[in-house]
GROMACS .gro file of C-alpha atoms in nm:
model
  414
    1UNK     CA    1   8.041  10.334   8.339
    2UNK     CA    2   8.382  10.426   8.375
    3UNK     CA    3   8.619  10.136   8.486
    4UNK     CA    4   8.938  10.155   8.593
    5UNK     CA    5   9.172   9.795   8.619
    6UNK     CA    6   9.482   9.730   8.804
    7UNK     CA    7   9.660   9.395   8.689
    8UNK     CA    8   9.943   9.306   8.895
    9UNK     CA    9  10.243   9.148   8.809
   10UNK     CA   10  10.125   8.795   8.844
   11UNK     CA   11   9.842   8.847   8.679
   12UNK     CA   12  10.034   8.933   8.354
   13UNK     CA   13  10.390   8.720   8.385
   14UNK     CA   14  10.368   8.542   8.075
   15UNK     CA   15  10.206   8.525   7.687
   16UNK     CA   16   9.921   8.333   7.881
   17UNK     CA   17   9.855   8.556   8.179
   18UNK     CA   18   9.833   8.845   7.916
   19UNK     CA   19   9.549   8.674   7.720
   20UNK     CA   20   9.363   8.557   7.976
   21UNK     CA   21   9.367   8.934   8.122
   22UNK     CA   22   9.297   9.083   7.768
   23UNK     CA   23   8.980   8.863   7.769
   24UNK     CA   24   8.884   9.001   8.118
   25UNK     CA   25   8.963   9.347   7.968
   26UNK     CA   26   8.785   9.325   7.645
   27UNK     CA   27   8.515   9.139   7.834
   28UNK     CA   28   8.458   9.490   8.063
   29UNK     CA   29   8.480   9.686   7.715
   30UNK     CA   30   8.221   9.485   7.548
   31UNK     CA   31   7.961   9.505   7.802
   32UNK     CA   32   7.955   9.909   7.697
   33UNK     CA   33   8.179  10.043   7.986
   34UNK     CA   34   8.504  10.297   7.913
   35UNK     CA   35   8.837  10.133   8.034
   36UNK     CA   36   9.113  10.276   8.149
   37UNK     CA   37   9.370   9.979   8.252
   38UNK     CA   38   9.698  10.019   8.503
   39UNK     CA   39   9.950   9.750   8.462
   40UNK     CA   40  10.255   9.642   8.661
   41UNK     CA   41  10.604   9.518   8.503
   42UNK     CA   42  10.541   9.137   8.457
   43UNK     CA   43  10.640   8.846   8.689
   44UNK     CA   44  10.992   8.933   8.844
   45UNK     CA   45  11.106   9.183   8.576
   46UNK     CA   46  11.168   9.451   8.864
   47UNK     CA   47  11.365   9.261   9.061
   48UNK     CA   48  11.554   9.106   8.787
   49UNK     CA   49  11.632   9.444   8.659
   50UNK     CA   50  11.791   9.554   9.026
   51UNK     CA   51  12.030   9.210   8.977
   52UNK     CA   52  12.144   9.368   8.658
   53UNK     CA   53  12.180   9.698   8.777
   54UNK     CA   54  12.414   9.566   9.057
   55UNK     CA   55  12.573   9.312   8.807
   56UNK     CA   56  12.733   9.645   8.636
   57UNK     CA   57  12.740   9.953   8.957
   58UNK     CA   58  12.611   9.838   9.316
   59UNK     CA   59  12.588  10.176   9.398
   60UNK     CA   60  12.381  10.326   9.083
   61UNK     CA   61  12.223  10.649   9.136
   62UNK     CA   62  11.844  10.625   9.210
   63UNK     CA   63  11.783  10.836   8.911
   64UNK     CA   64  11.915  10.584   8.696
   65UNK     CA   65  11.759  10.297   8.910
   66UNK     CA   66  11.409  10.488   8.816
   67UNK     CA   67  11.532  10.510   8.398
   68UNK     CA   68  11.570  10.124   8.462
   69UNK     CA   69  11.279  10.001   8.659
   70UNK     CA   70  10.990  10.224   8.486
   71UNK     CA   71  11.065   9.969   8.141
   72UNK     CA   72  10.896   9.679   8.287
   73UNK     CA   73  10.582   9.839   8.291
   74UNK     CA   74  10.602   9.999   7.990
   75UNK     CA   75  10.691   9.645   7.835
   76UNK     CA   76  10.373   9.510   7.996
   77UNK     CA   77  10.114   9.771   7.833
   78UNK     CA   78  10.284   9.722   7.520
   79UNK     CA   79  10.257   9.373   7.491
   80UNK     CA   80   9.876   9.401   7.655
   81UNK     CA   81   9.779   9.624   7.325
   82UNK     CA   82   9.920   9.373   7.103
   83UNK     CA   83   9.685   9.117   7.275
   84UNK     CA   84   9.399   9.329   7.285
   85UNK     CA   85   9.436   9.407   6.921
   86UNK     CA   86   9.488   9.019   6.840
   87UNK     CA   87   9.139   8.979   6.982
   88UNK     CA   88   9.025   9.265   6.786
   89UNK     CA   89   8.969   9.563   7.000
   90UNK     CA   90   9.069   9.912   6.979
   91UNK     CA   91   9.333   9.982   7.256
   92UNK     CA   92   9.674  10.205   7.307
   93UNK     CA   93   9.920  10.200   7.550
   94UNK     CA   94  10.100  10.480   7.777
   95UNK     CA   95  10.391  10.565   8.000
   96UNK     CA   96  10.351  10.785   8.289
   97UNK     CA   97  10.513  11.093   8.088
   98UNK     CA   98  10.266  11.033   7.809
   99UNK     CA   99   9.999  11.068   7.970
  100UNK     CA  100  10.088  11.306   8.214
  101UNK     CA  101  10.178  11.184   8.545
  102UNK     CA  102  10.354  11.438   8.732
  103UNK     CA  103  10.523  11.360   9.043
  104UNK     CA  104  10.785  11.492   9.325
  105UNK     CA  105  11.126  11.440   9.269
  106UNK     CA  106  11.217  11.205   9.490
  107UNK     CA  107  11.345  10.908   9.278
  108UNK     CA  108  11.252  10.566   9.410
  109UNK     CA  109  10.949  10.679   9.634
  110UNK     CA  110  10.793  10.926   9.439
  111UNK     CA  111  10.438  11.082   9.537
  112UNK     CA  112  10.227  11.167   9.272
  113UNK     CA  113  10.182  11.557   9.263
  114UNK     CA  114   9.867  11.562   8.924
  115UNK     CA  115   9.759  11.428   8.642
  116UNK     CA  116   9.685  11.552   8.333
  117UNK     CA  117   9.334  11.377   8.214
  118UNK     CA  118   9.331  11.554   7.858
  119UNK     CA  119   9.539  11.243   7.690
  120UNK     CA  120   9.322  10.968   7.917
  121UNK     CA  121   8.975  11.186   7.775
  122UNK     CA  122   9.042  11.240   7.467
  123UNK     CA  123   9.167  10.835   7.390
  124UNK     CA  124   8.862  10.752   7.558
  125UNK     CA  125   8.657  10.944   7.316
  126UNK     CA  126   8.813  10.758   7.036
  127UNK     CA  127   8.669  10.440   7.203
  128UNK     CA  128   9.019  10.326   7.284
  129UNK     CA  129   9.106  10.094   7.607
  130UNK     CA  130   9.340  10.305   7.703
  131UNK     CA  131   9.647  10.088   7.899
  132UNK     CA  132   9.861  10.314   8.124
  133UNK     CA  133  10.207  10.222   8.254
  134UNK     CA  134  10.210  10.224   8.665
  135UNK     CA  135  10.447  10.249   8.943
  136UNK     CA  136  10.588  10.548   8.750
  137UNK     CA  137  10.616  10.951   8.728
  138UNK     CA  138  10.769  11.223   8.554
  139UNK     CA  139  10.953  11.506   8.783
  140UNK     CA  140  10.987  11.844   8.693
  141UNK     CA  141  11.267  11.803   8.528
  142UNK     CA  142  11.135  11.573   8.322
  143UNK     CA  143  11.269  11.265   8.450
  144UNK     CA  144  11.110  10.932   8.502
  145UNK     CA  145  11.051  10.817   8.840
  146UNK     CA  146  10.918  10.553   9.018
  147UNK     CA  147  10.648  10.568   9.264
  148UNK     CA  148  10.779  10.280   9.563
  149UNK     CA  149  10.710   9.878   9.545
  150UNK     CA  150  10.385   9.794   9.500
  151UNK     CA  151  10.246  10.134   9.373
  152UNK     CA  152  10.061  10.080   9.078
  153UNK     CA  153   9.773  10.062   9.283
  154UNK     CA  154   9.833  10.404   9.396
  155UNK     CA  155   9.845  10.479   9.022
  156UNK     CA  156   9.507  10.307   8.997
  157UNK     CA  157   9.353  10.520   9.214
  158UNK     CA  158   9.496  10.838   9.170
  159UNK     CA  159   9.327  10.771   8.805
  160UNK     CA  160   9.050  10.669   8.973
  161UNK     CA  161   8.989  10.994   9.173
  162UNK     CA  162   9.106  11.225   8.910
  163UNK     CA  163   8.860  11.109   8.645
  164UNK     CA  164   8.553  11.007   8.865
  165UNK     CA  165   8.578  10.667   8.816
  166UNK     CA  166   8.298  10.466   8.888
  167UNK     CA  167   8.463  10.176   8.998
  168UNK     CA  168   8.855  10.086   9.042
  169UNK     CA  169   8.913   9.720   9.070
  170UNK     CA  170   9.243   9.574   9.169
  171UNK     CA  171   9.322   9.211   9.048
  172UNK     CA  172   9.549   9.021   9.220
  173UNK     CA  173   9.658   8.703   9.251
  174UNK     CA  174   9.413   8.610   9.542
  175UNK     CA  175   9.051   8.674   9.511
  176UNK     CA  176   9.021   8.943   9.784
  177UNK     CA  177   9.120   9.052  10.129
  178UNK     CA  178   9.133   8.716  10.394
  179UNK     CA  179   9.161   8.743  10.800
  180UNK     CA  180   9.522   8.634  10.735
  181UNK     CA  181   9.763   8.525  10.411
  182UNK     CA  182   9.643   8.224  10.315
  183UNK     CA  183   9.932   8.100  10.209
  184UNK     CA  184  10.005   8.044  10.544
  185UNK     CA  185   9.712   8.028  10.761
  186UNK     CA  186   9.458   7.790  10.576
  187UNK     CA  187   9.171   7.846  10.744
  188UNK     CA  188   9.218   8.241  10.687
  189UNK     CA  189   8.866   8.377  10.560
  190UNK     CA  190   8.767   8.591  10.287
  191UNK     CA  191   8.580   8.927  10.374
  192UNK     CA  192   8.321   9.066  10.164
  193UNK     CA  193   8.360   9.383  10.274
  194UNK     CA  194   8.622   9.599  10.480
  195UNK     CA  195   8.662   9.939  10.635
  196UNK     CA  196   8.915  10.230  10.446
  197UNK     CA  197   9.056  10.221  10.767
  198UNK     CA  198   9.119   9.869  10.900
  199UNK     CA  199   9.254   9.781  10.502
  200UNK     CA  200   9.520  10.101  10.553
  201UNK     CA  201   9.601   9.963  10.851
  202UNK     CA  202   9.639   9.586  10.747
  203UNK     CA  203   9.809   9.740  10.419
  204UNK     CA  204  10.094   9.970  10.674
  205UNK     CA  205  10.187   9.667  10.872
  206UNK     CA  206  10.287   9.407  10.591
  207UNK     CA  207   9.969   9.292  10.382
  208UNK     CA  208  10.063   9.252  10.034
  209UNK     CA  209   9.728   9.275   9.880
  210UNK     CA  210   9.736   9.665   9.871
  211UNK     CA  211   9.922   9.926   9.854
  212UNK     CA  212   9.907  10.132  10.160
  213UNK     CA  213   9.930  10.480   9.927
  214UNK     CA  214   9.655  10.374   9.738
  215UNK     CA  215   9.417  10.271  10.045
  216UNK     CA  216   9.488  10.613  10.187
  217UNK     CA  217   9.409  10.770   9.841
  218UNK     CA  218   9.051  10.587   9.818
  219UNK     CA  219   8.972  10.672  10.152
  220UNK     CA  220   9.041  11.069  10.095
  221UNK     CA  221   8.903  11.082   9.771
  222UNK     CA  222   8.620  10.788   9.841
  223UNK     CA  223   8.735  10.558   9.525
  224UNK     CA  224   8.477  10.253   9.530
  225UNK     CA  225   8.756  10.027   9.535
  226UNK     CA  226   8.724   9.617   9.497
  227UNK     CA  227   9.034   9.356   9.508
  228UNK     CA  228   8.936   9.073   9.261
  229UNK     CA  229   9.116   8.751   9.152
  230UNK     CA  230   9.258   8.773   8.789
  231UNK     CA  231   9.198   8.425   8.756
  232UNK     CA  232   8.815   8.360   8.917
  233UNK     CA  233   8.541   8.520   8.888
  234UNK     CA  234   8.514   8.571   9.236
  235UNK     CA  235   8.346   8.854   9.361
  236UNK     CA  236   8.596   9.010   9.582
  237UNK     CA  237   8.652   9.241   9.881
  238UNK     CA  238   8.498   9.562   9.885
  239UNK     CA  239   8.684   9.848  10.066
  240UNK     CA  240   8.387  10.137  10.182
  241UNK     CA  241   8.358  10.367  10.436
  242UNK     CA  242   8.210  10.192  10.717
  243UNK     CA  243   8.091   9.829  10.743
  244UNK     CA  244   7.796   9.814  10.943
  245UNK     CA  245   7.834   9.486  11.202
  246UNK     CA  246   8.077   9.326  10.971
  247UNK     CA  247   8.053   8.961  11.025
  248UNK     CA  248   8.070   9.068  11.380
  249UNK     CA  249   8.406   9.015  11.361
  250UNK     CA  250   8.616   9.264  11.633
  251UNK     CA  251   8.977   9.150  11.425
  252UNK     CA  252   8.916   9.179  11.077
  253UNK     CA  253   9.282   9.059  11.019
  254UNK     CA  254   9.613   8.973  11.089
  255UNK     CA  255   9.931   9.103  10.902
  256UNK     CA  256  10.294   9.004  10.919
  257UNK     CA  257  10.581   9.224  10.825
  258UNK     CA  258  10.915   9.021  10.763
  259UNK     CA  259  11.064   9.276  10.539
  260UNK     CA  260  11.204   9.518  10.877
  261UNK     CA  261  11.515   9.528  11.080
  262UNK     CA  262  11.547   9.686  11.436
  263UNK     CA  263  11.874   9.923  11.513
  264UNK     CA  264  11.917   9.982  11.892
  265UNK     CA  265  12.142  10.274  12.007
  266UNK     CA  266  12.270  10.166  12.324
  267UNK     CA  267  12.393  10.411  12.551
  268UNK     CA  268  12.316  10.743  12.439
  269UNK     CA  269  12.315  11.039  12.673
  270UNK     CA  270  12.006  11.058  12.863
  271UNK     CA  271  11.919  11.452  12.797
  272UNK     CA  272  11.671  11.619  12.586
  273UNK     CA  273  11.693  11.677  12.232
  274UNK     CA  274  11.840  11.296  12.142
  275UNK     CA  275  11.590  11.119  12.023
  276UNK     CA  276  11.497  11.402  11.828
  277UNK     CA  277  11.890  11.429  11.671
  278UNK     CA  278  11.915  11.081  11.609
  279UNK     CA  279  11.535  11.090  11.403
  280UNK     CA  280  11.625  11.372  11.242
  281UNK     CA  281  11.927  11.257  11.091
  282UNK     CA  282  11.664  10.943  10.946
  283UNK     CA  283  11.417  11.231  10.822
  284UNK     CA  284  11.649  11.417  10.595
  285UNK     CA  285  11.673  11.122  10.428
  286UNK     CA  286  11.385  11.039  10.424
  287UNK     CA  287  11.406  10.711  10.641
  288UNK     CA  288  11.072  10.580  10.769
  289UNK     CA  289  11.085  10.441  11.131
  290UNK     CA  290  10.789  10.240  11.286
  291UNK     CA  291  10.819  10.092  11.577
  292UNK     CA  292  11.007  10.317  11.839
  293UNK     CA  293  11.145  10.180  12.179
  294UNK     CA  294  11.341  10.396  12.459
  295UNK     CA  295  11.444  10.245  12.778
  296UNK     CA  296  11.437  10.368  13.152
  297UNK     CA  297  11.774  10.560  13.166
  298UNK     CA  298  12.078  10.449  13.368
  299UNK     CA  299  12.402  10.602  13.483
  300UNK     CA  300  12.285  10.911  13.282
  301UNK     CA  301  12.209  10.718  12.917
  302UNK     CA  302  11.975  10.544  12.785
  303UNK     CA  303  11.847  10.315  12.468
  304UNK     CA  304  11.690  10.372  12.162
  305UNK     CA  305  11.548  10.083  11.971
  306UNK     CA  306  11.345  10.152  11.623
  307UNK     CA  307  11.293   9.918  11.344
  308UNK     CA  308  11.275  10.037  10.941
  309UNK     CA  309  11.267   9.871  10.596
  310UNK     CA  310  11.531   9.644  10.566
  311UNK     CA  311  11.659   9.843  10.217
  312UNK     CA  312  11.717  10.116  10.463
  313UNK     CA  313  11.910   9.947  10.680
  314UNK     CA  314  12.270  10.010  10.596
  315UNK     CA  315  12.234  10.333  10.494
  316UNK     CA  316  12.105  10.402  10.854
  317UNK     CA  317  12.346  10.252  11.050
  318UNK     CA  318  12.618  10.440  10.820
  319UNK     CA  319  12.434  10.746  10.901
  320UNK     CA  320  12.403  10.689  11.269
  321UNK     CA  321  12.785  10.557  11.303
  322UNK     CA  322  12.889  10.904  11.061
  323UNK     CA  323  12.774  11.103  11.344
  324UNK     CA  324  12.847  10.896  11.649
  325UNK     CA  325  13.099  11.181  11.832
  326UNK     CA  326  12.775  11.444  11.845
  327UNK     CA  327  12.479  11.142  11.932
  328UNK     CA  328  12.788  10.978  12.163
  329UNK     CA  329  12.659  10.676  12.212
  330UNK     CA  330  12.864  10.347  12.306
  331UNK     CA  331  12.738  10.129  12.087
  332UNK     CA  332  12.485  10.007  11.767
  333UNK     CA  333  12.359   9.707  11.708
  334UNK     CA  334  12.119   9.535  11.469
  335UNK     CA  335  11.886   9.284  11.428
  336UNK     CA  336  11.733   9.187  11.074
  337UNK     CA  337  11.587   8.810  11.210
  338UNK     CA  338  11.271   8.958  11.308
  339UNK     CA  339  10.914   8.989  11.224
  340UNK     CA  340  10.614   9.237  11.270
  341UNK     CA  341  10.278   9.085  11.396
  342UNK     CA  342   9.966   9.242  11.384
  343UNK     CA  343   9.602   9.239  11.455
  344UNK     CA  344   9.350   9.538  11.289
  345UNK     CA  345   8.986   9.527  11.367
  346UNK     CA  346   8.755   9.856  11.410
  347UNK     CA  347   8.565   9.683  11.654
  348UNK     CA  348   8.919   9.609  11.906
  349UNK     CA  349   8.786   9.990  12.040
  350UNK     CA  350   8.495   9.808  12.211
  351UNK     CA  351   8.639   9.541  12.355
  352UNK     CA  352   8.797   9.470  12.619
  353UNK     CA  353   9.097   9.200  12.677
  354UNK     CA  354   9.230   9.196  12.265
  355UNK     CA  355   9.562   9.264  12.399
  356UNK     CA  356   9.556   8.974  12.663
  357UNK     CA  357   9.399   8.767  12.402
  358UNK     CA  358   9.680   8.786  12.170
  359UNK     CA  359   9.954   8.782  12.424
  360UNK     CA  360   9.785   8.442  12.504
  361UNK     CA  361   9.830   8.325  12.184
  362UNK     CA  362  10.179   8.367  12.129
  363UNK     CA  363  10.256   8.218  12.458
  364UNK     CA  364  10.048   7.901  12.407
  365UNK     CA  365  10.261   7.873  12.047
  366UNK     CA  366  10.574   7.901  12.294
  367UNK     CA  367  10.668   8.285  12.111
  368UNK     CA  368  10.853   8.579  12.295
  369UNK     CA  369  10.737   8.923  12.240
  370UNK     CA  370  11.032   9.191  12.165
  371UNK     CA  371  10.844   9.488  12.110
  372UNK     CA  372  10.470   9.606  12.139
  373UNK     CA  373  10.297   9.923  11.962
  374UNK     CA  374   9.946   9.966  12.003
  375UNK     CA  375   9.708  10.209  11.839
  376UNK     CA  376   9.285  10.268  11.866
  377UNK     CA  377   9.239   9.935  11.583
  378UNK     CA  378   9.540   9.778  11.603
  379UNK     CA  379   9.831   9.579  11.769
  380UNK     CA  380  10.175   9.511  11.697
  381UNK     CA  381  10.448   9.285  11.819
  382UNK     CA  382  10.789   9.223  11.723
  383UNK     CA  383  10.902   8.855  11.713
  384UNK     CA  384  11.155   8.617  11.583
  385UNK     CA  385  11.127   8.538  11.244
  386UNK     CA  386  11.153   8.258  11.240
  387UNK     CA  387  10.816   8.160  11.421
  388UNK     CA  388  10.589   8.407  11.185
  389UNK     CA  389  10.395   8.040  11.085
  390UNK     CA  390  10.312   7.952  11.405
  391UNK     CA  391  10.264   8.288  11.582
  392UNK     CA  392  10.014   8.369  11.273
  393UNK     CA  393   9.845   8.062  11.319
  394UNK     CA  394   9.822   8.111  11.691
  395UNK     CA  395   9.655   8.469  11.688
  396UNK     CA  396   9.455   8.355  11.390
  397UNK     CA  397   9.318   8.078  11.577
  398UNK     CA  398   9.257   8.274  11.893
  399UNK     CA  399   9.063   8.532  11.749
  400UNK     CA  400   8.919   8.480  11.358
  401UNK     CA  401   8.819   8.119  11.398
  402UNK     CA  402   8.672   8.171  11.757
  403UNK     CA  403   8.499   8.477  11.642
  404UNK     CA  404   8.321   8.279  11.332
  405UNK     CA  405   8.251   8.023  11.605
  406UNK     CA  406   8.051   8.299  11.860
  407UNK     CA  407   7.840   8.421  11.528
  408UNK     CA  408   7.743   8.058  11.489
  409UNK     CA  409   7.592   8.058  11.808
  410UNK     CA  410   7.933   7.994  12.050
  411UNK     CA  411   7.963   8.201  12.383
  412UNK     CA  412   8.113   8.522  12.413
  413UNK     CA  413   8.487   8.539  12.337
  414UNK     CA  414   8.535   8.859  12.552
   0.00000   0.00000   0.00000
């Protein structure tokens, strides 16, 4: 078989993460598979990197920010050889360029364009493990750049597809996909199984166990893809097509985003065209906006609410304010003390009342809803942040542990 491993940054954040995960490795190796291993930069190296990087230019170009960031990874596959060899294995590690990891040009969020398997093939042939860099490109013009937070798993995959992997196994620090983060909800249970398109969902709205890139990329390319522990040996979450009655479970899980901020543009002529010339101006720089709000208008203007990634926040609002004479609105405000809650579940299609359910919830736990956005599998609401433990809890409660309680034999929930 044909293996490919994805060890986060956890899993590898010191001499004796590495060795423990070199056993794992050489473990996989020994039992006659080829293994091809993606690594993340260890621990907090990335974000100790950006502190240094603003120590000497707060305002360093992202092409310099990518020459920077890519060297954590490429520490951690170094050091991962050493251990493999210490153990006595055949292994060699990669960057992206190396290998051949072409990407788009656009430094900091970087999509990955092909790969060239030739290097990958012909190391495997030599019986190497072969240990490749993640979270990183090479542009066109031969630059280095980095793929977005989180997105060795999307390198993971993308190896995955492109060599026919028979298996791509992400190891984390938690031993699979749960109804909720269990850091914070303890009673949040582990799935065996999940849909493509309830763990792209959960994945989009703030759930740190995957990448949302890489979900996408298993589901088009159908990459059997597993989240494991790097500590147990758990067996995991598998993410497949379809899950056939699935624990019976109409929410398969909850997901909070605390990492947004909401702009409102208050005021703004109420005509067509301004929504469109106030997203625009987001586009071309390639600003993501989720949630969208726009009120009822009034004395000929209206308001447009929107939240994005908090790193995109001042460089929105100094975009919006730059062009405040042709949007001519009154005023722009923000709000970065909020919090994205969400329920996914496949099964919320067939029943009835999900949205009451969880509007229950939150007002039992004494939370106000700001926003709502609601899709075929999934909910969202916008809340204070401060009241992400209980509101999780809440909707948790309401739904996960009542729905365990109905497949024991408890009355119908809805």
């Amino acid at each position: 078989m044909l293996i490919i491993q994805k060890y986060g940054g956890s899993s590898v954040a010191n001499a004796e993460c590495i060795m423990r995960v070199a056993n794992k490795i050489v473990n996989t190796f020994s039992n006659g598979n080829k293994v091809v291993v993606v690594l993340s930069a260890q621990g907090d190296t990335t974000d100790s990197l950006t502190v240094k990087a603003r120590e000497i230019n707060d305002k360093a170009s992202r092409r310099e920010m990518d020459m920077l960031l890519s060297t954590g990874e490429q520490q951690s596959v170094a050091l991962m050889a050493m251990a493999i060899h210490k153990l006595g294995y055949p292994a060699i590690s990669l960057t992206a360029a190396q290998v051949g990891i072409h990407s788009s040009s656009d430094y900091g969020s970087a999509r990955i364009k092909n790969i060239d398997t030739s290097r990958i093939l012909s190391e495997l042939e030599r019986n190497n493990i072969v240990l490749i860099a993640g979270f990183q490109g090479i542009n066109r013009y031969g630059d280095v750049t980095t793929l977005g937070r989180g997105a060795s798993d999307t390198t993971a995959v993308a190896l995955a597809a492109v060599l026919g992997a028979d298996l791509c196994e992400i190891y984390t620090d938690v031993d699979g996909v749960y109804t909720a983060d269990p850091r914070i909800v303890k009673n949040a249970v582990k799935l065996n199984e999940i849909t493509y398109e309830e763990m792209l969902e959960l994945a989009s709205l703030g759930a740190k166990v995957l990448h949302n890139r890489a979900v996408e990329m298993a589901k088009r390319y159908r990459v059997k893809l597993v989240v494991r522990s790097s500590i147990t040996e758990e067996e995991g979450t598998l993410i497949r097509e379809e899950v056939p009655n699935m624990e019976k479970l109409f929410v398969s899980g909850i997901a909070v985003d605390d990492e947004i901020a909401r702009i409102a543009v208050v005021g703004i002529e109420d005509r067509p065209g301004m929504a469109y010339q106030v997203f625009s101006l987001l586009a071309k720089e390639k600003i993501s906006v989720d949630l969208i709000l726009q009120s009822i208008g009034r004395n000929s203007t209206k308001d447009i609410s929107f939240t994005i990634h908090k790193d995109n926040l001042a460089r929105a609002m100094e975009l919006i304010e730059a062009h405040r004479d042709v949007l001519g609105f009154d005023m722009l405000s923000l709000d970065d003390n909020i919090a994205k809650l969400s329920i996914v579940g496949a099964g919320m299609a067939s029943n009835s009342g999900v949205a009451c359910m969880m509007f229950e919830a939150l007002y039992d736990c004494g939370v106000n809803i700001n926003m709502i956005s609601t899709s075929e599998i999934k909910i969202s609401v916008l809340i204070e942040k401060k009241y992400i433990e209980k509101a999780l809890t809440s909707v948790h409660d309401k739904f996960v542990s009542k729905q365990i309680e109905f497949n024991k034999g408890g009355k119908q929930l809805i």
